[in-house]
Amino acid sequence: MATPIHDILIIGAGPAGLAVAARLREPTPSAVFTDAEHNRYQWIKKHSGRNRNDDTKIGNTHRLDIKVLDSSGPNWLRSWMANFAALGISHLRSPMFFHPCPRDRDGLLAFAQETGRCDECVEIANCVGKSMSKHRQKKRVAKGQGIGGGSATKNAPVLEIDERDRKDYFTPSAEVFCDYCRDVAERYGLEDLVEEGQVASIDFGTYDGEVGLRHEDDPAARLFKVTTADGESRFAKVVVLAIGPGGKPNMPRQLSACEKEGACHSTQLPKQMFLAPRVVQKIGKRVPATVMIVGGGLTAAQIANQCIDNGVSRVFMVMRSGLKRTSPVKDVFKNQKRTSLPYPA
């Protein structure tokens, strides 16, 4: 029996992998077609005499053979949801127009409105372009204050801000975003594309059905061979890596068995129920516990908050330099009175 050859093999079933799969099924992506062209295409398709009940899902006319591999399981966003739950992240930090649907830039916003879940979206504070009345603009200029926060004079030109995307300055909850991704997967018929598999190697060469992959210079027959940890091989014309930066932990050195009881990497948090075993034991015995976090990014800030919420007595953050005044990490510490600013090292 000949080994099947996929047109596209996507490694990673997170938001990026879903966006790639949906884009391959969308005939009129918003990034390529203008709003006027997109609306006219939809009008022509609607009134072309075809039975609208023939195609209940998008992209049924021409389908590529797409397969998706993900090490966390056979579902979309499984690892993404586990990471958000482990870090206690309730809302995304990106605006509403960052989503995996290629057809409509405002699709996530429309989904929140149609499902009556706008109250789950949180306004992004201090966002450039936020609505400001003309009266308030004149008042700020009269006081010598620039609309953007700088200095201004009465004779200085007033900064005009395009407020067309007023709703875009809100960020969705993790639940709204996840439900919207499920809706996108259903509309494009992507539910059954994901298979569980840990990719061990990727090779590129010439394939024949009996021998397998040979590294010969034959452009017409060259394929990718993707081998998983269980030894199974899959062949594809195109391979897309959508795995993000996460992967094998990069530790300074190999930890001993005793050290592993008190240390972990951020990529291991969902598997270890967030805290290392030794820290959990101390908290359970009501013994003061101290945690040091190496890093000063948003993930480190989320980990610091989770440590405090889970009963850790003191949390230290070690980073190469101090926080900048405009760093978004400070927003995470805003309501945490027990957390001091990170210490540069």
Coordinates of C-alpha atoms in Angstrom, one line a residue:
M1 CA 0.0 0.0 0.0
A2 CA 1.4 3.4 -1.1
T3 CA 2.1 5.9 1.7
P4 CA -0.2 8.9 1.3
I5 CA 1.4 12.3 0.5
H6 CA -0.1 15.4 2.0
D7 CA -0.2 18.7 0.3
I8 CA 0.4 20.6 3.5
L9 CA 1.7 19.3 6.9
I10 CA 1.3 21.8 9.7
I11 CA 3.3 21.1 12.9
G12 CA 1.5 22.8 15.8
A13 CA -2.2 23.1 16.5
G14 CA -2.1 26.5 18.3
P15 CA -3.6 29.8 17.0
A16 CA -0.8 30.1 14.4
G17 CA -1.4 26.6 13.0
L18 CA -5.2 27.2 12.9
A19 CA -4.7 30.5 11.1
V20 CA -2.6 28.7 8.4
A21 CA -5.1 25.9 7.9
A22 CA -8.0 28.4 7.7
R23 CA -6.2 30.6 5.3
L24 CA -5.6 27.6 3.0
R25 CA -9.4 27.0 2.9
E26 CA -10.4 30.7 2.4
P27 CA -10.9 31.7 -1.3
T28 CA -11.2 35.5 -0.5
P29 CA -8.9 36.4 2.4
S30 CA -9.3 40.0 3.7
A31 CA -5.5 40.6 3.5
V32 CA -5.6 40.1 -0.3
F33 CA -9.1 41.5 -1.2
T34 CA -10.3 45.0 -0.3
D35 CA -13.7 45.3 1.5
A36 CA -15.4 46.4 -1.8
E37 CA -14.0 43.4 -3.7
H38 CA -14.8 41.0 -0.9
N39 CA -18.4 42.2 -0.7
R40 CA -18.9 42.1 -4.5
Y41 CA -17.4 38.5 -4.6
Q42 CA -19.8 37.4 -1.9
W43 CA -22.7 39.1 -3.7
I44 CA -21.8 37.3 -7.0
K45 CA -21.5 34.0 -5.2
K46 CA -24.9 34.5 -3.5
H47 CA -26.7 35.3 -6.7
S48 CA -24.9 33.0 -9.1
G49 CA -27.9 30.5 -9.3
R50 CA -26.2 27.9 -7.1
N51 CA -28.0 26.1 -4.4
R52 CA -26.8 27.7 -1.2
N53 CA -27.4 24.5 0.8
D54 CA -24.8 22.7 -1.3
D55 CA -21.9 24.2 0.7
T56 CA -22.4 24.5 4.4
K57 CA -18.8 25.1 5.1
I58 CA -16.2 27.4 3.5
G59 CA -13.7 26.2 1.0
N60 CA -15.5 23.0 -0.2
T61 CA -14.9 23.7 -3.9
H62 CA -11.1 23.0 -3.8
R63 CA -9.6 21.4 -0.8
L64 CA -5.9 20.7 -0.2
D65 CA -4.9 17.6 1.7
I66 CA -4.0 19.1 5.0
K67 CA -2.7 17.3 8.1
V68 CA -1.8 18.8 11.5
L69 CA 0.5 17.3 14.1
D70 CA 0.6 18.4 17.7
S71 CA 2.5 16.8 20.6
S72 CA -0.2 17.8 23.2
G73 CA -3.1 16.0 21.7
P74 CA -5.6 15.7 18.8
N75 CA -7.3 19.0 19.4
W76 CA -6.9 22.6 18.4
L77 CA -5.4 24.9 21.0
R78 CA -4.9 22.1 23.6
S79 CA -1.4 23.3 24.7
W80 CA -2.4 26.9 24.4
M81 CA -5.3 26.4 26.8
A82 CA -3.1 24.4 29.2
N83 CA -0.5 27.2 29.3
F84 CA -3.2 29.9 29.9
A85 CA -4.7 27.9 32.7
A86 CA -1.4 27.2 34.4
L87 CA -0.4 30.9 34.4
G88 CA -3.9 32.1 35.3
I89 CA -4.2 34.3 32.3
S90 CA -7.8 35.4 32.0
H91 CA -7.5 37.8 29.0
L92 CA -5.3 38.1 26.0
R93 CA -3.0 41.2 25.7
S94 CA -3.6 41.6 22.0
P95 CA -6.5 43.6 20.5
M96 CA -9.6 42.1 19.0
F97 CA -8.3 42.1 15.4
F98 CA -5.6 39.5 16.2
H99 CA -7.3 36.3 15.5
P100 CA -7.0 33.2 13.1
C101 CA -9.9 33.9 10.8
P102 CA -8.6 35.1 7.4
R103 CA -11.9 36.2 6.0
D104 CA -13.0 39.0 8.3
R105 CA -10.7 41.4 10.2
D106 CA -13.4 42.1 12.7
G107 CA -14.6 38.5 13.0
L108 CA -13.7 38.2 16.7
L109 CA -15.4 41.4 17.5
A110 CA -18.6 40.3 15.6
F111 CA -18.5 36.9 17.4
A112 CA -18.4 38.6 20.8
Q113 CA -21.3 40.8 19.8
E114 CA -23.4 38.0 18.3
T115 CA -22.9 35.8 21.3
G116 CA -23.6 38.6 23.8
R117 CA -20.2 38.4 25.4
C118 CA -18.9 41.9 24.9
D119 CA -18.8 42.3 28.7
E120 CA -16.0 39.7 28.8
C121 CA -13.8 42.0 26.8
V122 CA -11.5 44.5 28.7
E123 CA -10.5 47.9 27.4
I124 CA -6.8 48.3 26.7
A125 CA -5.6 51.3 28.8
N126 CA -3.6 54.2 27.3
C127 CA -4.0 53.0 23.8
V128 CA -3.1 55.4 20.9
G129 CA -6.2 56.3 19.0
K130 CA -8.6 56.0 21.9
S131 CA -11.7 58.1 21.3
M132 CA -11.4 61.8 22.4
S133 CA -14.0 64.4 21.7
K134 CA -13.1 67.6 19.9
H135 CA -14.0 69.6 23.0
R136 CA -11.5 67.6 25.1
Q137 CA -8.9 68.1 22.4
K138 CA -9.3 71.9 22.4
K139 CA -9.2 71.8 26.2
R140 CA -5.9 69.9 26.4
V141 CA -4.4 72.2 23.7
A142 CA -5.5 75.3 25.7
K143 CA -3.8 73.9 28.8
G144 CA -0.6 73.4 26.8
Q145 CA -1.0 69.6 26.8
G146 CA -0.5 67.6 23.7
I147 CA -3.2 65.1 22.7
G148 CA -0.6 62.3 22.8
G149 CA 0.7 63.4 26.2
G150 CA 3.4 65.9 25.0
S151 CA 3.5 69.7 25.1
A152 CA 1.3 71.8 22.8
T153 CA 0.3 75.4 22.1
K154 CA -2.9 77.0 20.9
N155 CA -1.3 77.6 17.4
A156 CA 0.0 74.0 17.1
P157 CA -2.0 71.8 14.8
V158 CA -4.4 69.4 16.5
L159 CA -3.5 65.8 16.1
E160 CA -6.3 64.0 14.2
I161 CA -6.8 60.3 15.2
D162 CA -8.6 57.8 13.1
E163 CA -11.3 56.4 15.4
R164 CA -12.7 53.9 12.9
D165 CA -11.6 50.9 14.9
R166 CA -12.8 52.1 18.3
K167 CA -13.9 48.6 19.4
D168 CA -10.5 47.2 18.4
Y169 CA -9.0 48.7 21.6
F170 CA -10.5 45.9 23.7
T171 CA -8.9 42.6 24.4
P172 CA -11.0 39.4 24.6
S173 CA -11.1 36.9 27.4
A174 CA -9.3 33.6 26.9
E175 CA -12.7 31.8 26.8
V176 CA -14.1 34.1 24.1
F177 CA -11.0 33.7 22.0
C178 CA -11.0 29.9 22.4
D179 CA -14.7 29.6 21.5
Y180 CA -14.1 31.8 18.5
C181 CA -11.2 29.5 17.4
R182 CA -13.6 26.5 17.7
D183 CA -16.1 28.4 15.5
V184 CA -13.4 29.1 12.9
A185 CA -12.4 25.4 12.9
E186 CA -16.0 24.3 12.4
R187 CA -16.7 26.8 9.6
Y188 CA -13.7 25.8 7.6
G189 CA -14.1 22.0 8.3
L190 CA -10.8 21.7 10.2
E191 CA -12.0 19.8 13.3
D192 CA -10.6 16.4 12.3
L193 CA -7.3 17.5 10.9
V194 CA -5.3 17.3 14.1
E195 CA -3.4 14.2 15.2
E196 CA -1.3 13.7 18.2
G197 CA 2.4 13.2 17.4
Q198 CA 5.8 14.4 18.6
V199 CA 8.0 15.3 15.6
A200 CA 11.4 13.7 16.0
S201 CA 13.0 14.6 12.6
I202 CA 12.3 16.3 9.2
D203 CA 14.1 15.3 6.1
F204 CA 13.9 16.5 2.5
G205 CA 14.7 14.4 -0.6
T206 CA 13.4 12.3 -3.4
Y207 CA 10.7 9.7 -2.6
D208 CA 9.6 6.5 -4.3
G209 CA 6.8 4.4 -3.0
E210 CA 8.9 1.3 -2.3
V211 CA 12.3 2.5 -1.0
G212 CA 11.3 5.7 0.8
L213 CA 13.2 9.0 0.9
R214 CA 16.4 9.4 -1.1
H215 CA 18.5 12.5 -1.1
E216 CA 18.8 13.0 -4.8
D217 CA 18.6 16.1 -6.9
D218 CA 15.2 15.5 -8.5
P219 CA 13.1 18.7 -8.1
A220 CA 9.9 17.0 -9.5
A221 CA 9.9 14.3 -6.9
R222 CA 11.3 15.9 -3.7
L223 CA 9.2 15.7 -0.6
F224 CA 9.4 16.3 3.1
K225 CA 9.5 13.2 5.3
V226 CA 8.3 13.9 8.9
T227 CA 9.1 11.2 11.4
T228 CA 7.4 11.2 14.8
A229 CA 8.7 9.8 18.1
D230 CA 6.8 6.5 17.7
G231 CA 8.6 5.9 14.4
E232 CA 5.7 6.6 12.0
S233 CA 6.6 8.6 8.9
R234 CA 4.5 11.1 6.9
F235 CA 5.2 12.7 3.6
A236 CA 4.2 16.2 2.5
K237 CA 4.9 18.6 -0.3
V238 CA 5.0 21.5 2.1
V239 CA 5.7 21.6 5.9
V240 CA 4.8 24.5 8.0
L241 CA 6.3 24.9 11.5
A242 CA 3.8 26.6 13.8
I243 CA 5.3 25.5 17.1
G244 CA 6.3 28.9 18.6
P245 CA 9.3 29.4 20.8
G246 CA 8.4 26.7 23.3
G247 CA 10.0 23.4 23.2
K248 CA 12.8 21.6 25.1
P249 CA 13.8 23.6 28.2
N250 CA 17.2 25.3 28.0
M251 CA 18.7 24.9 31.4
P252 CA 22.1 26.3 32.4
R253 CA 23.3 22.8 33.2
Q254 CA 21.9 19.3 33.9
L255 CA 20.0 19.4 37.3
S256 CA 20.5 16.7 39.9
A257 CA 17.5 14.7 41.1
C258 CA 17.4 16.8 44.3
E259 CA 17.5 20.1 42.4
K260 CA 14.7 19.0 40.1
E261 CA 12.5 18.8 43.2
G262 CA 12.8 22.6 43.7
A263 CA 13.3 23.9 40.1
C264 CA 11.4 23.8 36.9
H265 CA 11.2 25.6 33.5
S266 CA 8.3 27.7 32.3
T267 CA 7.5 25.2 29.6
Q268 CA 7.0 22.5 32.3
L269 CA 4.5 24.5 34.4
P270 CA 1.3 22.9 33.0
K271 CA 2.6 19.4 33.6
Q272 CA 3.8 20.2 37.2
M273 CA 0.6 22.0 38.4
F274 CA 2.5 25.2 38.3
L275 CA 4.8 24.9 41.3
A276 CA 7.8 22.6 41.8
P277 CA 7.1 19.7 44.2
R278 CA 9.3 21.0 47.1
V279 CA 7.6 24.4 47.0
V280 CA 4.1 22.8 47.1
Q281 CA 5.2 20.7 50.2
K282 CA 6.3 23.8 52.0
I283 CA 3.1 25.7 51.2
G284 CA 1.0 22.7 52.4
K285 CA 2.9 22.6 55.7
R286 CA 2.5 26.4 56.1
V287 CA 6.3 26.9 55.9
P288 CA 7.5 30.2 54.4
A289 CA 8.5 29.5 50.8
T290 CA 10.7 31.6 48.5
V291 CA 10.8 31.4 44.7
M292 CA 13.3 33.0 42.4
I293 CA 12.3 33.6 38.8
V294 CA 14.9 34.1 36.1
G295 CA 13.6 36.4 33.4
G296 CA 11.7 39.6 33.2
G297 CA 9.2 39.1 30.4
L298 CA 5.4 38.8 30.5
T299 CA 5.6 35.1 31.3
A300 CA 7.8 35.8 34.3
A301 CA 5.4 38.4 35.5
Q302 CA 2.5 36.0 35.2
I303 CA 4.5 33.4 37.1
A304 CA 5.2 35.9 39.9
N305 CA 1.6 36.6 40.3
Q306 CA 0.7 33.0 40.3
C307 CA 3.3 32.3 43.0
I308 CA 1.7 34.9 45.3
D309 CA -1.8 33.7 44.6
N310 CA -0.7 30.1 45.5
G311 CA 0.8 31.0 48.9
V312 CA 4.5 31.7 48.2
S313 CA 5.9 34.0 50.8
R314 CA 8.5 35.9 48.8
V315 CA 9.1 36.2 45.1
F316 CA 12.3 37.5 43.5
M317 CA 12.7 38.3 39.8
V318 CA 16.3 38.3 38.3
M319 CA 16.9 39.9 34.9
R320 CA 19.7 41.5 33.0
S321 CA 18.4 45.0 33.3
G322 CA 15.7 47.0 35.2
L323 CA 12.2 47.5 33.9
K324 CA 11.6 50.4 31.5
R325 CA 9.0 52.9 32.4
T326 CA 6.8 51.8 29.5
S327 CA 7.2 48.1 30.2
P328 CA 3.9 46.2 30.0
V329 CA 5.2 44.0 32.8
K330 CA 4.5 46.7 35.3
D331 CA 0.8 46.4 34.5
V332 CA 0.9 42.9 35.9
F333 CA 2.3 44.1 39.2
K334 CA -0.1 47.1 39.5
N335 CA -2.5 45.4 41.9
Q336 CA 0.0 43.2 43.7
K337 CA 1.1 45.0 46.8
R338 CA 3.2 42.1 48.0
T339 CA 5.4 42.1 44.9
S340 CA 8.4 44.4 44.6
L341 CA 9.8 45.4 41.3
P342 CA 12.4 43.0 39.8
Y343 CA 16.0 43.3 40.8
P344 CA 18.5 43.7 37.9
A345 CA 21.4 41.3 37.8

